[in-house]
Coordinates of C-alpha atoms in Angstrom, one line a residue:
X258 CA -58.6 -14.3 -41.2
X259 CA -60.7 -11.8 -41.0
X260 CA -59.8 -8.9 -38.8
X261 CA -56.3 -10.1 -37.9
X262 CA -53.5 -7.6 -37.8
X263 CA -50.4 -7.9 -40.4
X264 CA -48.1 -6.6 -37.4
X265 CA -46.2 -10.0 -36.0
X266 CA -46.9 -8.1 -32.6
X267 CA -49.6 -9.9 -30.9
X268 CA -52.5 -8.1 -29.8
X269 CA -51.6 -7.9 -26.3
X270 CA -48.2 -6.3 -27.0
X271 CA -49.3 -4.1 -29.4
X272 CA -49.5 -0.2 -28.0
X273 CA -52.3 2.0 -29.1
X274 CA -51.6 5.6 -30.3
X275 CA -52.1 7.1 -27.1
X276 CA -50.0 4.8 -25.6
X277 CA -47.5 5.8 -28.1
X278 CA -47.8 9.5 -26.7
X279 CA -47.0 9.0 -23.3
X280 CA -44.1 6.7 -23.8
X281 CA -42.8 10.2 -26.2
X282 CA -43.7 12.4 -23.6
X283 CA -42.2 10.0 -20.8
X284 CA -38.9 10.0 -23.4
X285 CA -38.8 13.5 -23.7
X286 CA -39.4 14.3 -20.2
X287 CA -36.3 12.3 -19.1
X288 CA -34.1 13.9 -21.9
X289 CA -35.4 17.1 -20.4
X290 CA -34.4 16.0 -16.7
X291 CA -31.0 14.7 -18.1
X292 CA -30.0 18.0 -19.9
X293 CA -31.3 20.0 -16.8
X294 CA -28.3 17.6 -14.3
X295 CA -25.9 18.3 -16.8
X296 CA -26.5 22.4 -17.2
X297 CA -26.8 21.6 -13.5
X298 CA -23.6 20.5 -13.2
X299 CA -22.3 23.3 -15.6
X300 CA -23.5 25.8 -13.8
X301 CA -21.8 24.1 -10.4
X302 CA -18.4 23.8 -12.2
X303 CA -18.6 27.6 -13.6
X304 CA -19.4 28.9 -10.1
X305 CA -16.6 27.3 -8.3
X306 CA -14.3 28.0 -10.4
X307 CA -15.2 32.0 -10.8
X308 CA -15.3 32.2 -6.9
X309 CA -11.8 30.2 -6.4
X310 CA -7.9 30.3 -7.2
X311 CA -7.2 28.7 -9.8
X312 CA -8.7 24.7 -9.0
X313 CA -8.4 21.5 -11.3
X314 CA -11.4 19.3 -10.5
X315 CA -12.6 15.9 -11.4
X316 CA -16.4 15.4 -10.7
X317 CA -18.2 13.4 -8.9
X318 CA -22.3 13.3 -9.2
X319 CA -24.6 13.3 -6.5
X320 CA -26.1 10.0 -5.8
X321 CA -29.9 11.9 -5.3
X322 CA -30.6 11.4 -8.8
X323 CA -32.7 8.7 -9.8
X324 CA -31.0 5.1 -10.4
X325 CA -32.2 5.3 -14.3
X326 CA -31.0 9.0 -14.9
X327 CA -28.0 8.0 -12.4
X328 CA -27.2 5.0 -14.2
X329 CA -27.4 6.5 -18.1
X330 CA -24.8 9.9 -16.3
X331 CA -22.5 7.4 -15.5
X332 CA -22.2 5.7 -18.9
X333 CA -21.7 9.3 -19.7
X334 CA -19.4 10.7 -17.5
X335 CA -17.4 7.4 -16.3
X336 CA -18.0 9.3 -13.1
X337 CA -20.0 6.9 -10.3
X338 CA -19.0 5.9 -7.2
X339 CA -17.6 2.8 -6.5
X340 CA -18.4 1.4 -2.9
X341 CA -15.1 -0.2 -2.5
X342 CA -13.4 3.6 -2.6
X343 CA -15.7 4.9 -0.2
X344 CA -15.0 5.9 2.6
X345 CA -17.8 7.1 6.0
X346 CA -15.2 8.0 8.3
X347 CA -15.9 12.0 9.5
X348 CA -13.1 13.7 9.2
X349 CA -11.7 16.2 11.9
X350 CA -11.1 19.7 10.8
X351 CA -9.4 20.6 13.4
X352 CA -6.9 18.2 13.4
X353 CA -6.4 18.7 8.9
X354 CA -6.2 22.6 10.3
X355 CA -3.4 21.9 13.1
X356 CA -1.4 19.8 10.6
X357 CA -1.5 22.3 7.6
X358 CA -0.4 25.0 10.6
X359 CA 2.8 23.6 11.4
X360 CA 3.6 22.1 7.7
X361 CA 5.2 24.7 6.3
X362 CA 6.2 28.6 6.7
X363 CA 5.0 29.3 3.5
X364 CA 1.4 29.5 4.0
X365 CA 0.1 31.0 0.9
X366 CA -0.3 29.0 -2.7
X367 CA 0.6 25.8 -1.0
X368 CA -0.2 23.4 -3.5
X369 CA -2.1 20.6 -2.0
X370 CA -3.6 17.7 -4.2
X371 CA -6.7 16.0 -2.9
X372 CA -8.1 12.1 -3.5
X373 CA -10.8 10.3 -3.2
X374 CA -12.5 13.3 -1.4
X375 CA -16.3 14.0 -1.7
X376 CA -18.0 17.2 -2.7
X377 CA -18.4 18.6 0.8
X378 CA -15.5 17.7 1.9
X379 CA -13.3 19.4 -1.4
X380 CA -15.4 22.4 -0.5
X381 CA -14.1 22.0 3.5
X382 CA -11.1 22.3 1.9
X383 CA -11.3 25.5 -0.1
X384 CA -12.8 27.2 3.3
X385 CA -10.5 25.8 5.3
X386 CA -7.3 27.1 3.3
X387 CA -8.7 30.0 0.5
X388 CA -5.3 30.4 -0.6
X389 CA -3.7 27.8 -1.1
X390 CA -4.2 25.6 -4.9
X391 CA -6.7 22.9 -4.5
X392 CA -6.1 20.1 -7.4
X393 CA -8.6 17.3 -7.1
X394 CA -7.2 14.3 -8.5
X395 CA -9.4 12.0 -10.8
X396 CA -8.0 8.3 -10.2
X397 CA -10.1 5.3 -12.4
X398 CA -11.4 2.5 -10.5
X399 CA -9.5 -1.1 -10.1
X400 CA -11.5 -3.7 -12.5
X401 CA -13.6 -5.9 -10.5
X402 CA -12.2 -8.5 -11.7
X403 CA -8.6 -7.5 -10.3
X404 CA -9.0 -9.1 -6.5
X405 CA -6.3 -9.6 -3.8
X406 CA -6.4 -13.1 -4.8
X407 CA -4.9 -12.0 -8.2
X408 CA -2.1 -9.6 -7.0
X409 CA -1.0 -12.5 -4.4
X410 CA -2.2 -15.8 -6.3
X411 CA -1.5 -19.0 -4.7
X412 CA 0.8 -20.1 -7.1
X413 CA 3.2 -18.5 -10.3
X414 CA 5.7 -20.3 -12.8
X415 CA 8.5 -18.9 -11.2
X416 CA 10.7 -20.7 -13.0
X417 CA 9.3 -19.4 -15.8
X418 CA 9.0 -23.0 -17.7
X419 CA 6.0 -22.0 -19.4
X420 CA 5.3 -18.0 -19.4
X421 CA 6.6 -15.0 -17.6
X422 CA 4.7 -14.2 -14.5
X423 CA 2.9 -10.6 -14.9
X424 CA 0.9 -8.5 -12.5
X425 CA -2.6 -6.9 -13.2
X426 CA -2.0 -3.2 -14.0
X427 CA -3.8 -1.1 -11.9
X428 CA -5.1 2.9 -13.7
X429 CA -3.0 5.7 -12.5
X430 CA -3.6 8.7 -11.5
X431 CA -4.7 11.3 -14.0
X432 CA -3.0 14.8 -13.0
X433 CA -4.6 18.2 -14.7
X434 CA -1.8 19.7 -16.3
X435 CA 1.5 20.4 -14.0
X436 CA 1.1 21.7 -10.9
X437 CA 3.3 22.1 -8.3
X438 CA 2.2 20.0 -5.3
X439 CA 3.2 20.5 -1.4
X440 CA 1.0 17.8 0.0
X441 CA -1.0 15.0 -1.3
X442 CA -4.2 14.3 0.7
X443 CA -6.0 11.4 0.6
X444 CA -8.7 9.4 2.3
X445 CA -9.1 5.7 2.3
X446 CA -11.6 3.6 3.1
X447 CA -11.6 1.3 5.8
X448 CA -13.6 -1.6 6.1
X449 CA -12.8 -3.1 9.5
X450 CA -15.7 -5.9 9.5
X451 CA -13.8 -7.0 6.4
X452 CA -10.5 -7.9 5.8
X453 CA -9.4 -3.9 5.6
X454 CA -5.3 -5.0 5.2
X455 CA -5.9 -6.8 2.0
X456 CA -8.1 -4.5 0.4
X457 CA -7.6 -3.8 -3.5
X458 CA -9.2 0.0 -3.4
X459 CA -7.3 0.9 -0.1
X460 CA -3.9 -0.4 -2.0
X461 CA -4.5 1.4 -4.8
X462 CA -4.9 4.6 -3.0
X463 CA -2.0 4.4 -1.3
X464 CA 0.2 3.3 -4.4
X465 CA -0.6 6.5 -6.4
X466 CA 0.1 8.8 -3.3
X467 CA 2.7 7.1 -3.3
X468 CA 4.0 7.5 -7.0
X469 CA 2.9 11.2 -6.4
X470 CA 4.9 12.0 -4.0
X471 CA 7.7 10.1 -5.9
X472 CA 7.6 12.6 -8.7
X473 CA 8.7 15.0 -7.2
X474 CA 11.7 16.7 -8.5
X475 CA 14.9 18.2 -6.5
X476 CA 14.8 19.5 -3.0
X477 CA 11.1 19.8 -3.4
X478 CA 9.5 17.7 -0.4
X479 CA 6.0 16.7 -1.2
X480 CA 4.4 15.2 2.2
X481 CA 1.4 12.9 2.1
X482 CA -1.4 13.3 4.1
X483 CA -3.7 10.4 5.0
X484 CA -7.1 10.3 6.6
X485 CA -8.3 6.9 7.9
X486 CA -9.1 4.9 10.7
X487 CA -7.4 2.0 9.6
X488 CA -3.3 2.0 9.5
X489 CA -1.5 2.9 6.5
X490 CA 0.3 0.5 4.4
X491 CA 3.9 0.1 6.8
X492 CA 5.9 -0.6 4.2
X493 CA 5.3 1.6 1.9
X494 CA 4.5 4.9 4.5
X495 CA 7.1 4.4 7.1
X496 CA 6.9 5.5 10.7
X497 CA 10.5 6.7 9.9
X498 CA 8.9 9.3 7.6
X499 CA 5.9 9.7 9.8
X500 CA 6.3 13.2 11.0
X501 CA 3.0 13.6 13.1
X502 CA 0.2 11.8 14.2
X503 CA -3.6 12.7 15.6
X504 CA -6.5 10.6 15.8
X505 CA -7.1 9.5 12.1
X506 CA -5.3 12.4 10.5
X507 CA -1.7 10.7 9.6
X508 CA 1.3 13.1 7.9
X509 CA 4.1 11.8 6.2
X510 CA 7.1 13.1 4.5
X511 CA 9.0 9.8 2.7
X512 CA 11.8 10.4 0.9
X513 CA 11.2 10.1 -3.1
X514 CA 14.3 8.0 -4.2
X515 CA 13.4 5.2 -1.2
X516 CA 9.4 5.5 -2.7
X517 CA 10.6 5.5 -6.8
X518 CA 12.4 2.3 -5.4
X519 CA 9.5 0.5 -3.8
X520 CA 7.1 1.2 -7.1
X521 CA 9.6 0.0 -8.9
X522 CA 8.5 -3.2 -7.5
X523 CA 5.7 -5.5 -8.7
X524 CA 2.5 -4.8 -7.0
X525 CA 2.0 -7.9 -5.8
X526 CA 3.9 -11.4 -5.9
X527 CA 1.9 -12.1 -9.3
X528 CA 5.3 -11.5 -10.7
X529 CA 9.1 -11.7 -9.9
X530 CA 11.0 -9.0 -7.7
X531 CA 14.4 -10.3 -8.6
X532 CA 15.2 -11.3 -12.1
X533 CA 15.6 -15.3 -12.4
X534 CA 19.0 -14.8 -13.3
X535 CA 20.1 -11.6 -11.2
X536 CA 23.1 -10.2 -11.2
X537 CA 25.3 -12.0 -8.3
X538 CA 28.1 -8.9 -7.5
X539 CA 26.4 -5.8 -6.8
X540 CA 28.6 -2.5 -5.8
X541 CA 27.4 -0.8 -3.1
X542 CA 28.8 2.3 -1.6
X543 CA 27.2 1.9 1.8
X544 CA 28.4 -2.2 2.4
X545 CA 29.8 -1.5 5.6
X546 CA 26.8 -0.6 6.5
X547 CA 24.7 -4.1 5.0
X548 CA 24.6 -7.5 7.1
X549 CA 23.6 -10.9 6.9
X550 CA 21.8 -11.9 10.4
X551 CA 20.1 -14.9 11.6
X552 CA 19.1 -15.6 15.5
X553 CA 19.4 -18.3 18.1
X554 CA 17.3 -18.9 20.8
X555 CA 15.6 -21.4 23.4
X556 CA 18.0 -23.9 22.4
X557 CA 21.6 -24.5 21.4
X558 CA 20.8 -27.3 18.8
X559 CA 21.3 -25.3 15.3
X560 CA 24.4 -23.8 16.6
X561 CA 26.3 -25.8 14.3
X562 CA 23.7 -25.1 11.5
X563 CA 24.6 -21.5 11.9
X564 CA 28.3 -22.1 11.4
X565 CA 27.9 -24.0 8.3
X566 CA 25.5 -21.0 7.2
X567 CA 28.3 -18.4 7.8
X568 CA 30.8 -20.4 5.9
X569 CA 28.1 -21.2 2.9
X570 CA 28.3 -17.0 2.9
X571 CA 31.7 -16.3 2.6
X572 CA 32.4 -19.5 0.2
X573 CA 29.8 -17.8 -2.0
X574 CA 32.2 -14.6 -2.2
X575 CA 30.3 -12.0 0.0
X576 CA 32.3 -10.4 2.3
X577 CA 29.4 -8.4 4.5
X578 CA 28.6 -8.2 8.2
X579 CA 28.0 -11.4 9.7
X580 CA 25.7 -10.8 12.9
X581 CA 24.3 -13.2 14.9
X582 CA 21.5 -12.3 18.1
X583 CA 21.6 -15.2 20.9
X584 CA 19.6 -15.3 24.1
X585 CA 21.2 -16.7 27.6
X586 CA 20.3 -20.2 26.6
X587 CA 23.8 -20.2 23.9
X588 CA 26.5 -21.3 26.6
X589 CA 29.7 -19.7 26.3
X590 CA 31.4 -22.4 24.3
X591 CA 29.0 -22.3 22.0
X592 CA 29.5 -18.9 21.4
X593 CA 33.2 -19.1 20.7
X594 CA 32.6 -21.5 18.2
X595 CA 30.1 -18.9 16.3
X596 CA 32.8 -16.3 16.8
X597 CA 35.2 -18.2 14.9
X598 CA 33.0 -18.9 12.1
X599 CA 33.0 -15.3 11.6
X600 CA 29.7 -14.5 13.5
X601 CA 29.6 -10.9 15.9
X602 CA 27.2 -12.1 19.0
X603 CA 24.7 -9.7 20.0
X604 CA 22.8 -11.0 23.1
X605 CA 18.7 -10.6 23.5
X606 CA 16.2 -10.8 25.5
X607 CA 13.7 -13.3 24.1
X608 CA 10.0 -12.0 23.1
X609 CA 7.6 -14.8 23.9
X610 CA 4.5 -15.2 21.2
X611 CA 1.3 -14.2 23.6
X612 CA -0.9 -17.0 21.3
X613 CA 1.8 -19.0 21.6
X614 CA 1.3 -22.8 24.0
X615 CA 4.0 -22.7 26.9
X616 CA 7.2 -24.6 25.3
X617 CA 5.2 -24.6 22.3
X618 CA 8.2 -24.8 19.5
X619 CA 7.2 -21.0 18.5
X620 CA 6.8 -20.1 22.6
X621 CA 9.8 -17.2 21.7
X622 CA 9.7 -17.0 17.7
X623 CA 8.7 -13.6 18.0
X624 CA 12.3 -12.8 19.0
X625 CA 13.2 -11.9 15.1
X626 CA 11.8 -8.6 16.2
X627 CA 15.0 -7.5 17.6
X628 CA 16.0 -7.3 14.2
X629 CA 14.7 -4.2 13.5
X630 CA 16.9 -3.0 16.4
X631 CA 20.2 -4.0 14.7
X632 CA 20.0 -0.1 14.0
X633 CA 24.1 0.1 13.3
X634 CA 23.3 -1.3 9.8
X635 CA 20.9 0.3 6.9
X636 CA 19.8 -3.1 5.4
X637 CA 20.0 -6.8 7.2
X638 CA 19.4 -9.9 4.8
X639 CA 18.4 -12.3 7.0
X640 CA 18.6 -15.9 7.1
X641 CA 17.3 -18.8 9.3
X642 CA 20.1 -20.8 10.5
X643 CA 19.5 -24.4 9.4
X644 CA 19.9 -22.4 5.6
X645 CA 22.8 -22.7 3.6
X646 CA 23.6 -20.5 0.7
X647 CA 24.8 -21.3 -2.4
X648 CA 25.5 -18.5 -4.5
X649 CA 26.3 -14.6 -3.6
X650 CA 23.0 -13.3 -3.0
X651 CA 24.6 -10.3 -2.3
X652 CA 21.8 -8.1 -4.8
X653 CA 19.0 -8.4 -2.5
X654 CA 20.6 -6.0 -0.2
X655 CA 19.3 -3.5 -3.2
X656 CA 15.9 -4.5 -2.6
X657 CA 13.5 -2.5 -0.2
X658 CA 12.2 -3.8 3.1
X659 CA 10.3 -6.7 3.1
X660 CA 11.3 -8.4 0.2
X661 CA 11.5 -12.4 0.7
X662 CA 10.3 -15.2 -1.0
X663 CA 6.8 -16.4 -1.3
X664 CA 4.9 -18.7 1.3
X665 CA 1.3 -18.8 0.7
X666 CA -0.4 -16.6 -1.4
X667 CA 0.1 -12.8 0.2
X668 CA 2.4 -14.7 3.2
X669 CA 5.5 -14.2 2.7
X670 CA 8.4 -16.8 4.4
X671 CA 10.3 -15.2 6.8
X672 CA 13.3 -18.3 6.1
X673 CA 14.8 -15.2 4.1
X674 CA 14.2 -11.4 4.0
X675 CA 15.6 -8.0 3.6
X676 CA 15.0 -6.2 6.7
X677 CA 15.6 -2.3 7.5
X678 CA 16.4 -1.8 10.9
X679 CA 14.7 0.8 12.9
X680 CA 13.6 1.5 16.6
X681 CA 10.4 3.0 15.6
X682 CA 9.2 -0.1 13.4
X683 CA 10.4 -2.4 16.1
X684 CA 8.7 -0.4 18.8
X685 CA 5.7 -0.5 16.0
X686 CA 5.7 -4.0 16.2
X687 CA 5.8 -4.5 19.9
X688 CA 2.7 -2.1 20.4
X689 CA 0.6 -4.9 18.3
X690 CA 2.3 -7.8 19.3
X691 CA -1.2 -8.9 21.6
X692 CA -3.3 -7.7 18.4
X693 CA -1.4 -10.1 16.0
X694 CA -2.7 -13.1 15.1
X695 CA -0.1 -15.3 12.9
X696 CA -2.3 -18.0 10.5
X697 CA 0.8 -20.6 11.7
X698 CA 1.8 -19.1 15.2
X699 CA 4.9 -18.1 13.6
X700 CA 6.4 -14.6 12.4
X701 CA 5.7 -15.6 9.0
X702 CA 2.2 -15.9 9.3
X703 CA 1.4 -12.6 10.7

C-alpha cells in the first residue's frame, strides 16, 4: 500500500525525530540529576568524616528526592526506608544527655553504636558527645514475606514425622570493622494503633541489640540503650538488668552469658527449643537452688492431684525442690498430706483476675504471679497440678525464662514453664495486671 510504513509500529505509536530529542534530553537530564545525588552524597560523607573522630556510617537517603530518582537510588544503594522500621517518636536530649552522664567515669572515646537512627538524629549525636566513637550500624530489612504469623505459626510437625521444623532467618547486623563498643543505642518503632507487641521490625531490633551486647568479651560490659514509647521485649531486656529509666529513654546492662543463652534459642516457636530426644540427667552446679512448683487455690479439690504430681517427680529420678503455694482455702489436713508427699507449703494471698466474672473458675488464676516471688530459687519449672510427669524433665531447668510448650500460635500454655523468680518482674506484672487482657481470661492467654 501506498504510503504505509515498514515499521510494525503503528502510526500513532510511532515518535517523530523531535520527539526522539526530548525523550534524550529528558534521559540525559535525569542521569545528570542522579550523578549530582550521588556526588551529593559524596561530598556529605567526605565532610563528616573530615570534621569527626573516627565514625563508621551506613547511609540512609533523604526521602526529598523524587519517587523515580528515589526509586532507581534504592535499587542502587539497597538503602530505602522501610516504614515498618520507622520510628516518629521525638526523642529527648536531655534525658539521652543525663543517661550518658552517669554511665560511666570514662567520658572520653566511649564507644557507642547507634541503630536505626535518622540523619539528624546521628548528627544529635555527634554534638551531643564530640568525643566519644559514633558507629552507625547498617542492619538489612526483615523480608516481607517473614510475618509474626510465620515466627509463631499455628501449627509445626513437632514430632518431626515428616520434616524438621525450621525458623525464618532473620539478616544480622553488619558491624564496620571491630570496634570496641560501650553502649548500643537503638530506637524502635512503635505502632500503638497496631498490634506493637508482635511486631516483626520491632523484634528484630531488639534481637541484634541483643546479640551485640552478647559479644562482648571478658569484663567488658556493653549496656543497651533503648528509645521508644512502647515497652521493650521483657524477656529478653530484663527489669533485673534495667539500670535506669526516664520517660522513653530505657538503659540496660544484661549480662552476656544469660543473653548468648536466650539467642541461642529459636526466634520463634517455628521450631523446637528442646531437642525431641533431650538429654534426661542434666548436671547442674546451682540445683539447690532449681524447683519444681505448682499452686493451689480457691479450692481443695486437686489436692490429691498435686500429691500424685510430686510422686510422678521423684519416680522420674529428679531429686529438686518441691514447692507448693496454697491460699487459706487448703485446710490444715490437707496440708499435711502435701507435706508428706514431699511438698514445702508456702501460703499466698490470692490475686483476683480484674476481667475475671465473680466465682468465675479463673476469678483468682492470676495467683501464678507469686511465682516470680519464690525469690530463694534461680529457676522454678512449674507445673499445674492435675499433671503427672513421666520422665525426668530435669533439662528444662537449663532453658531461659519463659520457655513452655506451645498453645496457640505465639500463646504459649502456662500448664508447664520455666520461670525465673524476681520481685521486680512480679512487681512488673502487678503494675499491668488492669491493662492485661488474657484472649481466654486465663494467665496463658495474656
Amino acid at each position: 500500500m501506498r504510503g504505509s510504513s515498514p515499521s510494525p509500529v503503528e502510526p500513532r505509536h510511532r515518535l517523530s525525530g523531535s520527539a526522539n530529542e526530548d525523550a534524550n534530553k529528558r534521559r540525559s537530564q535525569r542521569n545528570k540529576v542522579l550523578k549530582d545525588i550521588e556526588k551529593a552524597l559524596h561530598v556529605h560523607a567526605t565532610d563528616r568524616i573530615l570534621n569527626c573522630k573516627p565514625t563508621f556510617e551506613a547511609y540512609h537517603l533523604s526521602t526529598s528526592v523524587s519517587q523515580l530518582t528515589y526509586q532507581h537510588i534504592w535499587t542502587k544503594k539497597s538503602a530505602a526506608a522501610d516504614l515498618r522500621y520507622v520510628s516518629s517518636l521525638n526523642i529527648n536530649w536531655n534525658e539521652i544527655s543525663g543517661f550518658i552522664e552517669n554511665l560511666t567515669d570514662r567520658k572520653d572515646n566511649l564507644g557507642i553504636g547507634l541503630l536505626n537512627f535518622n540523619h539528624n538524629e546521628i548528627d544529635h549525636w555527634k554534638e551531643l558527645l564530640p568525643d566519644c566513637e559514633h558507629v552507625v550500624l547498617n542492619l538489612n530489612y526483615v523480608a516481607n514475606n517473614i510475618t509474626w504469623e510465620s515466627l509463631y505459626p499455628e501449627w509445626i510437625d513437632e514430632e518431626q514425622e515428616s520434616e524438621v521444623p525450621t525458623c525464618p532467618s532473620l539478616p544480622n547486623l553488619q558491624i564496620p570493622g571491630k570496634p570496641r563498643l560501650d553502649l548500643v543505642a537503638v530506637k524502635l518503632p512503635c505502632n500503638k494503633s497496631g498490634s506493637w507487641s508482635r511486631d516483626v521490625a520491632r523484634l528484630h531490633l531488639q534481637l541484634e541489640a541483643a546479640r551485640l551486647a552478647a559479644s562482648s568479651k571478658g569484663y567488658h560490659p556493653v549496656r543497651v540503650l533503648l528509645v521508644t514509647d512502647c515497652f521493650p521485649i521483657p524477656n529478653l531486656f530484663t527489669c533485673k538488668d534495667l539500670v535506669r529509666r526516664e520517660g522513653n529513654t530505657w538503659l540496660y546492662e544484661p549480662n552476656p552469658n544469660t543473653l548468648r543463652d536466650k539467642l541461642q534459642l529459636p526466634v520463634g516457636s517455628c521450631e523446637l527449643a528442646v531437642p525431641l530426644k533431650a538429654k534426661e540427667h542434666v548436671y547442674s552446679q546451682r540445683a539447690h537452688r532449681e524447683a519444681y512448683a505448682t499452686i493451689l487455690h480457691s479450692a481443695h479439690v486437686y489436692v490429691c492431684g498435686a500429691i500424685a504430681a510430686a510422686q510422678s517427680i521423684r519416680m522420674a529420678g529428679s531429686t529438686r525442690d518441691l514447692v507448693i503455694l496454697v491460699d487459706e482455702t487448703i485446710t490444715e489436713y490437707h496440708r499435711g498430706g502435701l507435706e508428706a508427699a514431699g511438698w514445702k507449703i508456702h501460703t499466698i494471698q490470692r490475686i483476683r483476675n480484674p476481667k475475671a466474672e465473680p466465682e468465675a473458675y479463673n476469678e483468682w488464676n492470676y495467683s501464678k504471679f507469686r511465682l516470680w516471688q519464690l525469690t530463694d530459687y534461680d529457676k522454678i519449672i512449674f507445673i499445674d497440678a492435675d499433671m503427672l510427669i513421666l520422665r525426668n524433665i530435669d533439662f528444662l531447668f537449663q532453658m531461659p525464662e519463659i520457655s513452655a510448650t506451645g498453645n496457640d500460635a505465639s500463646l504459649f500454655n502456662s500448664g508447664v514453664m520455666v520461670v525465673e523468680p524476681s520481685n521486680c518482674t512480679f512487681q512488673l506484672l502487678m503494675d499491668h495486671v488492669n491493662e492485661i487482657v488474657s484472649y481466654n481470661g486465663g494467665i496463658r492467654g495474656i
